[in-house]
Amino acid sequence: MALVPSDPIGGGGGVIAELNMVGGGADIAHVDVGADADADADYSPTLTMRSMRRRRVMIRASVVQASTVFYDTPATLDKAERLIAEAAANGSHLVVFPEAFIGGYPRGSDFGVAIGSRHPKGREDFRKYHASAIQLDPPPHAHAPAPPQLQRLSAMAAKYKVYLVMGVVEKDGYTLYCTVVFFDSQGNYLGKHRKLMPTAMERVIWGFGDGSTIPVFHTPLAKIGALICWENRMPLLRTAVYAKGVEIYCAPTADARETWQSSMTHIALEGGCFVLSANQFCRRKDYPPPPDYTFAGGLELHPDSVVCAGGSVIISPLGTVLAGPNYQGEALITADLDMGDIARAKFDFDVVGHYSRPDVLSLIVKDHPATPVSFTSSSSTAPNTL
């Protein structure tokens, strides 16, 4: 049965017709998405007895292509919930959002930076951007509940019974990180990945992740991981994710160029995994008007000018485009993933298995947290006697 590759947001349900049979009459296996998930642990999908005979497991996944409500995190969270609800109504088990969806990708802004100087307006822009970011961890030594925005995202995943992969701007004190957070369909917060290498001007506003947040979560749905934007062009980092067994490789991005599609196809073939890439579709009017938000060089655009054209896509382990790319507007890009395609793809190419040569080439990943200051338990609580 052919799938509708994308559906404009707000277009109602029915993005894909009810799917009862798949190629040759094989039954779709029912995946138990309510069980617990562990990072880098084994899993076993729960199938009906009938479907076990056919061994055809189908997962419906949606990639969100939509814009942030810039400088308004509560409104962005409300928008995210509407999109998750629509994806769930279409039967999706997994919903993937773009890079920096919560907090916003500050496209075109220079934060008043030039070599050797910073402008006061840029400092104020950063203050507002920092205020829009969300906290993921309670303060050290504080016996406090999870931060409210994290609780809200958790509640969305639980309410709509979906696995959720969400791009956020994370604040840790006064340092910001481009981060992806993961939730299971019970609303459990599985963990996060911080962008290891911000690109170009992103390094002015975002810190650098370390090797402690390169997870692949082994869930009843699938083994799920994510790399962000141009991290996906780092072959050693990709290899680390492949080595953890990723099956559904999420690639939130801000790159809307056609060349991005080539990268996504290559990764699907190289890793023998499904690739789900989510990007925002933004017009100038989706950002605050000047002077609250200005583009570098004083460039002012027509309110309907497209500043990020999307291109969200879903690709199979065999390199087949299952849905997208979409460059037309905000959309839900949805496809059914035949998990048997992973074995079919790795039959003749398993990059960290039978097609590897560890006797010649190997990779070491430093997966411990990198902190600038370490305290012993006694000195961290000792009074300052200076």
mmCIF file of C-alpha atoms in Angstrom:
data_model
loop_
_atom_site.group_PDB
_atom_site.id
_atom_site.type_symbol
_atom_site.label_atom_id
_atom_site.label_comp_id
_atom_site.label_asym_id
_atom_site.label_seq_id
_atom_site.Cartn_x
_atom_site.Cartn_y
_atom_site.Cartn_z
ATOM 1 C CA MET A 1 0.000 0.000 0.000
ATOM 2 C CA ALA A 2 1.404 3.397 -0.938
ATOM 3 C CA LEU A 3 1.939 5.872 1.888
ATOM 4 C CA VAL A 4 1.099 9.558 1.771
ATOM 5 C CA PRO A 5 4.555 11.059 2.327
ATOM 6 C CA SER A 6 3.472 14.121 4.277
ATOM 7 C CA ASP A 7 0.431 15.990 5.452
ATOM 8 C CA PRO A 8 0.116 19.731 6.118
ATOM 9 C CA ILE A 9 -0.227 20.398 9.827
ATOM 10 C CA GLY A 10 -3.796 21.040 10.759
ATOM 11 C CA GLY A 11 -5.007 18.929 7.873
ATOM 12 C CA GLY A 12 -6.614 16.465 10.238
ATOM 13 C CA GLY A 13 -6.043 12.776 10.645
ATOM 14 C CA GLY A 14 -5.722 10.207 7.934
ATOM 15 C CA VAL A 15 -2.139 10.996 6.952
ATOM 16 C CA ILE A 16 -1.898 7.289 6.140
ATOM 17 C CA ALA A 17 -4.791 5.049 5.276
ATOM 18 C CA GLU A 18 -5.529 2.285 7.774
ATOM 19 C CA LEU A 19 -2.888 -0.357 7.160
ATOM 20 C CA ASN A 20 -4.092 -3.908 7.723
ATOM 21 C CA MET A 21 -1.933 -5.884 5.327
ATOM 22 C CA VAL A 22 1.599 -5.324 4.110
ATOM 23 C CA GLY A 23 3.195 -6.710 0.957
ATOM 24 C CA GLY A 24 2.142 -10.283 0.311
ATOM 25 C CA GLY A 25 -0.419 -10.436 3.087
ATOM 26 C CA ALA A 26 1.992 -10.555 6.031
ATOM 27 C CA ASP A 27 0.489 -9.476 9.327
ATOM 28 C CA ILE A 28 1.824 -6.412 11.082
ATOM 29 C CA ALA A 29 3.315 -7.296 14.460
ATOM 30 C CA HIS A 30 1.921 -5.395 17.420
ATOM 31 C CA VAL A 31 4.754 -3.751 19.309
ATOM 32 C CA ASP A 32 4.345 -3.301 23.057
ATOM 33 C CA VAL A 33 5.396 0.321 23.530
ATOM 34 C CA GLY A 34 4.500 0.437 27.189
ATOM 35 C CA ALA A 35 7.468 -1.429 28.625
ATOM 36 C CA ASP A 36 10.513 0.122 30.235
ATOM 37 C CA ALA A 37 13.584 1.177 28.283
ATOM 38 C CA ASP A 38 17.250 1.062 29.211
ATOM 39 C CA ALA A 39 20.193 2.816 27.628
ATOM 40 C CA ASP A 40 22.431 0.339 25.817
ATOM 41 C CA ALA A 41 20.559 -2.755 27.105
ATOM 42 C CA ASP A 42 18.928 -5.649 25.275
ATOM 43 C CA TYR A 43 15.243 -5.539 24.423
ATOM 44 C CA SER A 44 12.585 -7.830 23.032
ATOM 45 C CA PRO A 45 9.479 -6.510 21.238
ATOM 46 C CA THR A 46 6.272 -8.137 22.381
ATOM 47 C CA LEU A 47 4.462 -9.616 19.390
ATOM 48 C CA THR A 48 1.158 -11.363 18.979
ATOM 49 C CA MET A 49 1.433 -15.128 18.355
ATOM 50 C CA ARG A 50 -0.015 -14.691 14.904
ATOM 51 C CA SER A 51 2.499 -12.047 13.920
ATOM 52 C CA MET A 52 5.403 -14.021 15.371
ATOM 53 C CA ARG A 53 4.881 -16.590 12.615
ATOM 54 C CA ARG A 54 5.426 -13.915 9.979
ATOM 55 C CA ARG A 55 8.125 -11.907 11.802
ATOM 56 C CA ARG A 56 7.117 -8.623 10.212
ATOM 57 C CA VAL A 57 7.360 -5.790 12.717
ATOM 58 C CA MET A 58 6.053 -2.417 11.554
ATOM 59 C CA ILE A 59 6.617 0.826 13.437
ATOM 60 C CA ARG A 60 4.848 4.002 12.411
ATOM 61 C CA ALA A 61 7.016 7.090 12.836
ATOM 62 C CA SER A 62 6.350 10.788 12.311
ATOM 63 C CA VAL A 63 8.862 13.555 11.740
ATOM 64 C CA VAL A 64 7.654 17.050 12.633
ATOM 65 C CA GLN A 65 8.488 19.937 10.312
ATOM 66 C CA ALA A 66 7.405 23.122 12.058
ATOM 67 C CA SER A 67 8.687 26.385 13.486
ATOM 68 C CA THR A 68 9.371 27.414 17.058
ATOM 69 C CA VAL A 69 7.348 30.199 18.671
ATOM 70 C CA PHE A 70 10.485 32.237 19.213
ATOM 71 C CA TYR A 71 11.125 33.741 22.678
ATOM 72 C CA ASP A 72 7.933 32.055 23.922
ATOM 73 C CA THR A 73 8.687 28.645 25.385
ATOM 74 C CA PRO A 74 5.208 28.050 26.898
ATOM 75 C CA ALA A 75 3.615 28.677 23.483
ATOM 76 C CA THR A 76 6.191 26.405 21.818
ATOM 77 C CA LEU A 77 5.349 23.631 24.282
ATOM 78 C CA ASP A 78 1.646 24.104 23.501
ATOM 79 C CA LYS A 79 2.410 23.845 19.783
ATOM 80 C CA ALA A 80 4.493 20.716 20.371
ATOM 81 C CA GLU A 81 1.584 19.081 22.170
ATOM 82 C CA ARG A 82 -0.797 19.811 19.288
ATOM 83 C CA LEU A 83 1.651 18.229 16.855
ATOM 84 C CA ILE A 84 2.206 15.176 19.053
ATOM 85 C CA ALA A 85 -1.552 14.749 19.391
ATOM 86 C CA GLU A 86 -1.960 14.845 15.609
ATOM 87 C CA ALA A 87 0.839 12.331 15.075
ATOM 88 C CA ALA A 88 -0.646 10.024 17.699
ATOM 89 C CA ALA A 89 -4.065 10.302 16.049
ATOM 90 C CA ASN A 90 -2.394 9.068 12.857
ATOM 91 C CA GLY A 91 -1.174 5.997 14.734
ATOM 92 C CA SER A 92 2.473 6.973 15.188
ATOM 93 C CA HIS A 93 4.555 5.170 17.807
ATOM 94 C CA LEU A 94 7.485 7.593 17.530
ATOM 95 C CA VAL A 95 7.558 11.372 17.012
ATOM 96 C CA VAL A 96 10.777 13.249 16.179
ATOM 97 C CA PHE A 97 11.138 17.048 16.369
ATOM 98 C CA PRO A 98 13.739 19.367 14.784
ATOM 99 C CA GLU A 99 16.959 20.696 16.247
ATOM 100 C CA ALA A 100 16.418 23.336 18.970
ATOM 101 C CA PHE A 101 12.622 23.241 18.594
ATOM 102 C CA ILE A 102 12.154 24.188 22.259
ATOM 103 C CA GLY A 103 14.160 27.383 22.723
ATOM 104 C CA GLY A 104 14.583 28.086 19.030
ATOM 105 C CA TYR A 105 17.275 28.048 16.380
ATOM 106 C CA PRO A 106 18.390 31.710 16.106
ATOM 107 C CA ARG A 107 18.822 31.727 12.355
ATOM 108 C CA GLY A 108 20.335 34.888 10.932
ATOM 109 C CA SER A 109 21.229 36.400 14.306
ATOM 110 C CA ASP A 110 24.826 37.383 15.011
ATOM 111 C CA PHE A 111 24.351 38.263 18.710
ATOM 112 C CA GLY A 112 26.309 41.459 18.071
ATOM 113 C CA VAL A 113 29.577 39.592 17.634
ATOM 114 C CA ALA A 114 32.569 40.624 15.560
ATOM 115 C CA ILE A 115 36.163 39.578 16.040
ATOM 116 C CA GLY A 116 37.412 41.508 19.061
ATOM 117 C CA SER A 117 34.087 43.104 20.025
ATOM 118 C CA ARG A 118 30.610 42.403 21.362
ATOM 119 C CA HIS A 119 27.649 44.785 21.092
ATOM 120 C CA PRO A 120 25.315 45.523 24.046
ATOM 121 C CA LYS A 121 22.273 44.518 21.972
ATOM 122 C CA GLY A 122 23.875 41.134 21.370
ATOM 123 C CA ARG A 123 24.238 40.646 25.114
ATOM 124 C CA GLU A 124 20.553 41.451 25.532
ATOM 125 C CA ASP A 125 19.694 39.025 22.710
ATOM 126 C CA PHE A 126 21.588 36.318 24.580
ATOM 127 C CA ARG A 127 19.752 37.158 27.808
ATOM 128 C CA LYS A 128 16.413 36.627 26.064
ATOM 129 C CA TYR A 129 17.651 33.461 24.372
ATOM 130 C CA HIS A 130 18.908 32.094 27.689
ATOM 131 C CA ALA A 131 15.499 32.823 29.231
ATOM 132 C CA SER A 132 13.846 30.729 26.491
ATOM 133 C CA ALA A 133 16.079 27.701 27.110
ATOM 134 C CA ILE A 134 15.008 24.895 29.421
ATOM 135 C CA GLN A 135 16.696 23.212 32.343
ATOM 136 C CA LEU A 136 16.939 19.421 32.280
ATOM 137 C CA ASP A 137 18.660 18.615 35.568
ATOM 138 C CA PRO A 138 17.897 19.848 39.099
ATOM 139 C CA PRO A 139 20.634 21.977 40.696
ATOM 140 C CA PRO A 140 23.462 19.909 42.235
ATOM 141 C CA HIS A 141 22.727 18.638 45.759
ATOM 142 C CA ALA A 142 19.121 19.844 45.478
ATOM 143 C CA HIS A 143 16.377 17.386 46.355
ATOM 144 C CA ALA A 144 13.998 18.870 43.833
ATOM 145 C CA PRO A 145 11.565 17.487 41.262
ATOM 146 C CA ALA A 146 12.372 17.514 37.575
ATOM 147 C CA PRO A 147 12.224 20.973 35.985
ATOM 148 C CA PRO A 148 8.702 21.957 34.838
ATOM 149 C CA GLN A 149 9.369 21.953 31.087
ATOM 150 C CA LEU A 150 10.836 18.459 31.336
ATOM 151 C CA GLN A 151 7.758 17.352 33.271
ATOM 152 C CA ARG A 152 5.555 18.842 30.556
ATOM 153 C CA LEU A 153 7.332 16.925 27.792
ATOM 154 C CA SER A 154 7.157 13.749 29.857
ATOM 155 C CA ALA A 155 3.423 14.226 30.332
ATOM 156 C CA MET A 156 2.926 14.656 26.573
ATOM 157 C CA ALA A 157 4.697 11.378 25.791
ATOM 158 C CA ALA A 158 2.627 9.559 28.414
ATOM 159 C CA LYS A 159 -0.693 11.163 27.441
ATOM 160 C CA TYR A 160 -0.365 10.284 23.757
ATOM 161 C CA LYS A 161 1.556 7.032 24.339
ATOM 162 C CA VAL A 162 4.386 7.867 21.962
ATOM 163 C CA TYR A 163 8.137 7.695 22.077
ATOM 164 C CA LEU A 164 9.307 11.297 21.840
ATOM 165 C CA VAL A 165 12.607 12.671 20.511
ATOM 166 C CA MET A 166 12.718 16.433 21.031
ATOM 167 C CA GLY A 167 15.308 19.050 20.089
ATOM 168 C CA VAL A 168 15.795 21.612 22.853
ATOM 169 C CA VAL A 169 18.104 24.413 23.901
ATOM 170 C CA GLU A 170 19.308 23.282 27.311
ATOM 171 C CA LYS A 171 20.626 25.636 29.962
ATOM 172 C CA ASP A 172 23.122 24.434 32.531
ATOM 173 C CA GLY A 173 23.759 27.505 34.628
ATOM 174 C CA TYR A 174 24.601 30.170 32.076
ATOM 175 C CA THR A 175 25.958 27.813 29.444
ATOM 176 C CA LEU A 176 23.567 26.681 26.723
ATOM 177 C CA TYR A 177 23.690 23.376 24.860
ATOM 178 C CA CYS A 178 21.945 22.178 21.727
ATOM 179 C CA THR A 179 20.415 18.984 23.072
ATOM 180 C CA VAL A 180 18.061 16.166 22.141
ATOM 181 C CA VAL A 181 15.923 14.591 24.871
ATOM 182 C CA PHE A 182 14.278 11.165 24.740
ATOM 183 C CA PHE A 183 11.076 9.889 26.384
ATOM 184 C CA ASP A 184 9.365 6.519 26.234
ATOM 185 C CA SER A 185 5.635 6.013 25.749
ATOM 186 C CA GLN A 186 5.063 5.901 29.509
ATOM 187 C CA GLY A 187 6.565 9.353 29.888
ATOM 188 C CA ASN A 188 9.843 8.187 31.366
ATOM 189 C CA TYR A 189 12.725 10.539 30.636
ATOM 190 C CA LEU A 190 15.340 8.247 29.105
ATOM 191 C CA GLY A 191 18.178 10.747 28.789
ATOM 192 C CA LYS A 192 19.778 13.264 26.472
ATOM 193 C CA HIS A 193 22.400 13.868 23.824
ATOM 194 C CA ARG A 194 24.287 17.150 23.797
ATOM 195 C CA LYS A 195 25.619 18.332 20.458
ATOM 196 C CA LEU A 196 29.301 17.487 20.452
ATOM 197 C CA MET A 197 30.394 20.096 17.927
ATOM 198 C CA PRO A 198 28.405 23.290 17.304
ATOM 199 C CA THR A 199 28.928 24.666 13.814
ATOM 200 C CA ALA A 200 30.495 28.047 12.991
ATOM 201 C CA MET A 201 28.668 30.907 14.811
ATOM 202 C CA GLU A 202 26.753 28.388 16.932
ATOM 203 C CA ARG A 203 29.944 28.159 19.018
ATOM 204 C CA VAL A 204 29.290 31.687 20.305
ATOM 205 C CA ILE A 205 26.035 30.661 22.006
ATOM 206 C CA TRP A 206 26.269 26.882 22.591
ATOM 207 C CA GLY A 207 28.688 24.868 24.666
ATOM 208 C CA PHE A 208 30.286 21.597 23.566
ATOM 209 C CA GLY A 209 28.871 18.230 24.594
ATOM 210 C CA ASP A 210 31.133 15.416 25.745
ATOM 211 C CA GLY A 211 31.333 11.659 25.351
ATOM 212 C CA SER A 212 29.016 10.954 28.278
ATOM 213 C CA THR A 213 25.892 11.824 26.282
ATOM 214 C CA ILE A 214 26.113 9.675 23.160
ATOM 215 C CA PRO A 215 23.371 7.216 24.100
ATOM 216 C CA VAL A 216 21.449 4.627 22.157
ATOM 217 C CA PHE A 217 18.347 3.626 24.097
ATOM 218 C CA HIS A 218 17.326 -0.019 23.839
ATOM 219 C CA THR A 219 13.548 0.122 24.087
ATOM 220 C CA PRO A 220 10.667 -2.246 23.348
ATOM 221 C CA LEU A 221 10.085 -0.197 20.200
ATOM 222 C CA ALA A 222 13.628 -0.184 18.799
ATOM 223 C CA LYS A 223 17.153 0.927 19.574
ATOM 224 C CA ILE A 224 16.914 4.708 19.255
ATOM 225 C CA GLY A 225 19.682 7.310 19.092
ATOM 226 C CA ALA A 226 20.307 10.761 17.654
ATOM 227 C CA LEU A 227 23.007 13.032 16.332
ATOM 228 C CA ILE A 228 22.353 16.696 15.606
ATOM 229 C CA CYS A 229 22.841 18.540 12.304
ATOM 230 C CA TRP A 230 26.467 18.543 11.123
ATOM 231 C CA GLU A 231 27.503 16.056 13.803
ATOM 232 C CA ASN A 232 26.104 13.641 11.265
ATOM 233 C CA ARG A 233 29.067 14.471 9.039
ATOM 234 C CA MET A 234 31.538 13.274 11.707
ATOM 235 C CA PRO A 235 32.355 9.667 10.702
ATOM 236 C CA LEU A 236 33.903 8.642 14.026
ATOM 237 C CA LEU A 237 30.895 9.886 15.975
ATOM 238 C CA ARG A 238 28.545 8.019 13.637
ATOM 239 C CA THR A 239 30.617 4.878 14.154
ATOM 240 C CA ALA A 240 30.216 5.177 17.928
ATOM 241 C CA VAL A 241 26.439 5.281 17.492
ATOM 242 C CA TYR A 242 26.486 2.324 15.086
ATOM 243 C CA ALA A 243 28.539 0.342 17.611
ATOM 244 C CA LYS A 244 25.770 0.839 20.169
ATOM 245 C CA GLY A 245 23.344 -0.888 17.824
ATOM 246 C CA VAL A 246 21.199 2.016 16.653
ATOM 247 C CA GLU A 247 18.174 0.928 14.591
ATOM 248 C CA ILE A 248 16.261 4.208 14.388
ATOM 249 C CA TYR A 249 18.793 6.968 13.860
ATOM 250 C CA CYS A 250 17.264 10.415 14.448
ATOM 251 C CA ALA A 251 18.925 13.409 12.807
ATOM 252 C CA PRO A 252 17.352 16.692 13.923
ATOM 253 C CA THR A 253 18.869 19.460 11.838
ATOM 254 C CA ALA A 254 18.814 23.068 10.675
ATOM 255 C CA ASP A 255 20.221 22.243 7.221
ATOM 256 C CA ALA A 256 17.596 22.613 4.490
ATOM 257 C CA ARG A 257 19.926 22.252 1.521
ATOM 258 C CA GLU A 258 19.411 19.478 -1.009
ATOM 259 C CA THR A 259 22.890 18.136 -0.195
ATOM 260 C CA TRP A 260 21.542 17.145 3.227
ATOM 261 C CA GLN A 261 19.472 14.452 1.553
ATOM 262 C CA SER A 262 22.639 12.814 0.224
ATOM 263 C CA SER A 263 24.093 12.711 3.738
ATOM 264 C CA MET A 264 20.944 11.125 5.155
ATOM 265 C CA THR A 265 20.837 8.457 2.441
ATOM 266 C CA HIS A 266 24.504 7.666 2.992
ATOM 267 C CA ILE A 267 24.001 7.271 6.754
ATOM 268 C CA ALA A 268 21.033 4.940 6.265
ATOM 269 C CA LEU A 269 23.093 2.742 3.942
ATOM 270 C CA GLU A 270 26.268 2.958 6.013
ATOM 271 C CA GLY A 271 24.597 2.212 9.343
ATOM 272 C CA GLY A 272 21.953 -0.196 8.098
ATOM 273 C CA CYS A 273 19.408 1.827 10.049
ATOM 274 C CA PHE A 274 16.314 3.935 9.524
ATOM 275 C CA VAL A 275 17.150 7.644 9.366
ATOM 276 C CA LEU A 276 14.552 10.175 10.512
ATOM 277 C CA SER A 277 15.625 13.759 9.857
ATOM 278 C CA ALA A 278 13.494 16.618 11.188
ATOM 279 C CA ASN A 279 14.000 20.257 10.250
ATOM 280 C CA GLN A 280 12.028 23.403 10.896
ATOM 281 C CA PHE A 281 10.115 25.250 8.203
ATOM 282 C CA CYS A 282 10.267 28.956 9.075
ATOM 283 C CA ARG A 283 9.251 32.233 7.533
ATOM 284 C CA ARG A 284 10.422 35.661 8.670
ATOM 285 C CA LYS A 285 7.089 36.208 10.414
ATOM 286 C CA ASP A 286 7.767 33.202 12.668
ATOM 287 C CA TYR A 287 10.454 35.303 14.396
ATOM 288 C CA PRO A 288 9.766 38.448 16.441
ATOM 289 C CA PRO A 289 9.665 41.661 14.390
ATOM 290 C CA PRO A 290 12.503 44.186 14.533
ATOM 291 C CA PRO A 291 13.998 45.522 16.732
ATOM 292 C CA ASP A 292 13.340 42.506 18.999
ATOM 293 C CA TYR A 293 14.857 40.173 16.411
ATOM 294 C CA THR A 294 17.123 41.348 13.621
ATOM 295 C CA PHE A 295 19.038 39.513 10.939
ATOM 296 C CA ALA A 296 22.786 40.003 10.544
ATOM 297 C CA GLY A 297 23.863 42.962 8.459
ATOM 298 C CA GLY A 298 20.578 44.776 9.013
ATOM 299 C CA LEU A 299 18.906 42.631 6.354
ATOM 300 C CA GLU A 300 15.147 42.826 6.630
ATOM 301 C CA LEU A 301 12.958 40.323 4.844
ATOM 302 C CA HIS A 302 9.349 40.217 3.749
ATOM 303 C CA PRO A 303 7.243 38.547 6.477
ATOM 304 C CA ASP A 304 6.486 35.615 4.154
ATOM 305 C CA SER A 305 10.108 35.084 3.103
ATOM 306 C CA VAL A 306 11.235 31.520 3.800
ATOM 307 C CA VAL A 307 14.310 31.477 6.042
ATOM 308 C CA CYS A 308 14.423 27.694 6.549
ATOM 309 C CA ALA A 309 12.850 25.440 3.926
ATOM 310 C CA GLY A 310 12.575 22.146 5.817
ATOM 311 C CA GLY A 311 13.484 19.074 3.805
ATOM 312 C CA SER A 312 12.518 16.618 6.546
ATOM 313 C CA VAL A 313 12.781 13.017 5.389
ATOM 314 C CA ILE A 314 12.532 9.352 6.411
ATOM 315 C CA ILE A 315 14.895 6.846 4.756
ATOM 316 C CA SER A 316 15.098 3.061 5.058
ATOM 317 C CA PRO A 317 18.256 1.000 5.768
ATOM 318 C CA LEU A 318 18.241 0.054 2.079
ATOM 319 C CA GLY A 319 18.453 3.722 1.069
ATOM 320 C CA THR A 320 14.825 4.018 -0.019
ATOM 321 C CA VAL A 321 13.120 7.337 0.696
ATOM 322 C CA LEU A 322 9.969 6.365 2.597
ATOM 323 C CA ALA A 323 8.555 9.875 3.104
ATOM 324 C CA GLY A 324 9.604 13.371 2.118
ATOM 325 C CA PRO A 325 11.611 15.401 1.627
ATOM 326 C CA ASN A 326 9.119 18.198 2.105
ATOM 327 C CA TYR A 327 10.022 21.787 1.165
ATOM 328 C CA GLN A 328 6.485 23.174 0.950
ATOM 329 C CA GLY A 329 5.653 24.184 4.534
ATOM 330 C CA GLU A 330 4.910 22.918 8.010
ATOM 331 C CA ALA A 331 4.046 19.229 7.835
ATOM 332 C CA LEU A 332 3.999 15.860 9.529
ATOM 333 C CA ILE A 333 6.117 13.426 7.537
ATOM 334 C CA THR A 334 4.975 9.898 8.368
ATOM 335 C CA ALA A 335 6.023 6.415 7.284
ATOM 336 C CA ASP A 336 5.731 2.802 8.366
ATOM 337 C CA LEU A 337 9.116 1.244 9.148
ATOM 338 C CA ASP A 338 9.515 -2.445 8.320
ATOM 339 C CA MET A 339 12.095 -3.440 10.937
ATOM 340 C CA GLY A 340 13.022 -6.477 8.855
ATOM 341 C CA ASP A 341 14.762 -4.087 6.466
ATOM 342 C CA ILE A 342 17.617 -3.791 8.967
ATOM 343 C CA ALA A 343 18.579 -7.449 8.584
ATOM 344 C CA ARG A 344 18.057 -7.246 4.825
ATOM 345 C CA ALA A 345 20.451 -4.299 4.655
ATOM 346 C CA LYS A 346 23.092 -5.797 6.942
ATOM 347 C CA PHE A 347 23.120 -9.066 5.005
ATOM 348 C CA ASP A 348 25.962 -7.732 2.881
ATOM 349 C CA PHE A 349 27.161 -4.653 4.807
ATOM 350 C CA ASP A 350 27.409 -4.425 8.607
ATOM 351 C CA VAL A 351 29.763 -1.527 9.281
ATOM 352 C CA VAL A 352 30.654 -2.537 12.854
ATOM 353 C CA GLY A 353 30.155 -6.261 12.285
ATOM 354 C CA HIS A 354 31.251 -8.509 9.447
ATOM 355 C CA TYR A 355 32.322 -5.523 7.302
ATOM 356 C CA SER A 356 34.674 -4.107 9.949
ATOM 357 C CA ARG A 357 38.423 -4.712 10.336
ATOM 358 C CA PRO A 358 39.254 -4.129 14.015
ATOM 359 C CA ASP A 359 42.672 -5.708 13.457
ATOM 360 C CA VAL A 360 43.489 -2.737 11.217
ATOM 361 C CA LEU A 361 41.153 0.089 12.276
ATOM 362 C CA SER A 362 39.690 0.805 15.713
ATOM 363 C CA LEU A 363 38.013 3.647 17.591
ATOM 364 C CA ILE A 364 38.286 4.685 21.248
ATOM 365 C CA VAL A 365 35.413 6.724 22.693
ATOM 366 C CA LYS A 366 36.063 8.697 25.883
ATOM 367 C CA ASP A 367 32.591 8.389 27.331
ATOM 368 C CA HIS A 368 33.141 9.957 30.754
ATOM 369 C CA PRO A 369 31.831 13.435 31.662
ATOM 370 C CA ALA A 370 34.324 16.227 31.058
ATOM 371 C CA THR A 371 34.071 18.829 33.833
ATOM 372 C CA PRO A 372 36.298 21.888 34.295
ATOM 373 C CA VAL A 373 36.451 21.574 38.102
ATOM 374 C CA SER A 374 36.339 18.497 40.342
ATOM 375 C CA PHE A 375 35.812 18.610 44.109
ATOM 376 C CA THR A 376 36.355 15.934 46.712
ATOM 377 C CA SER A 377 33.365 15.317 48.964
ATOM 378 C CA SER A 378 35.033 17.145 51.871
ATOM 379 C CA SER A 379 36.355 20.186 50.042
ATOM 380 C CA SER A 380 33.086 20.778 48.193
ATOM 381 C CA THR A 381 31.315 21.460 51.503
ATOM 382 C CA ALA A 382 34.187 23.121 53.361
ATOM 383 C CA PRO A 383 33.713 26.815 54.268
ATOM 384 C CA ASN A 384 35.725 29.387 52.393
ATOM 385 C CA THR A 385 38.454 30.501 54.800
ATOM 386 C CA LEU A 386 40.096 33.056 52.529
#
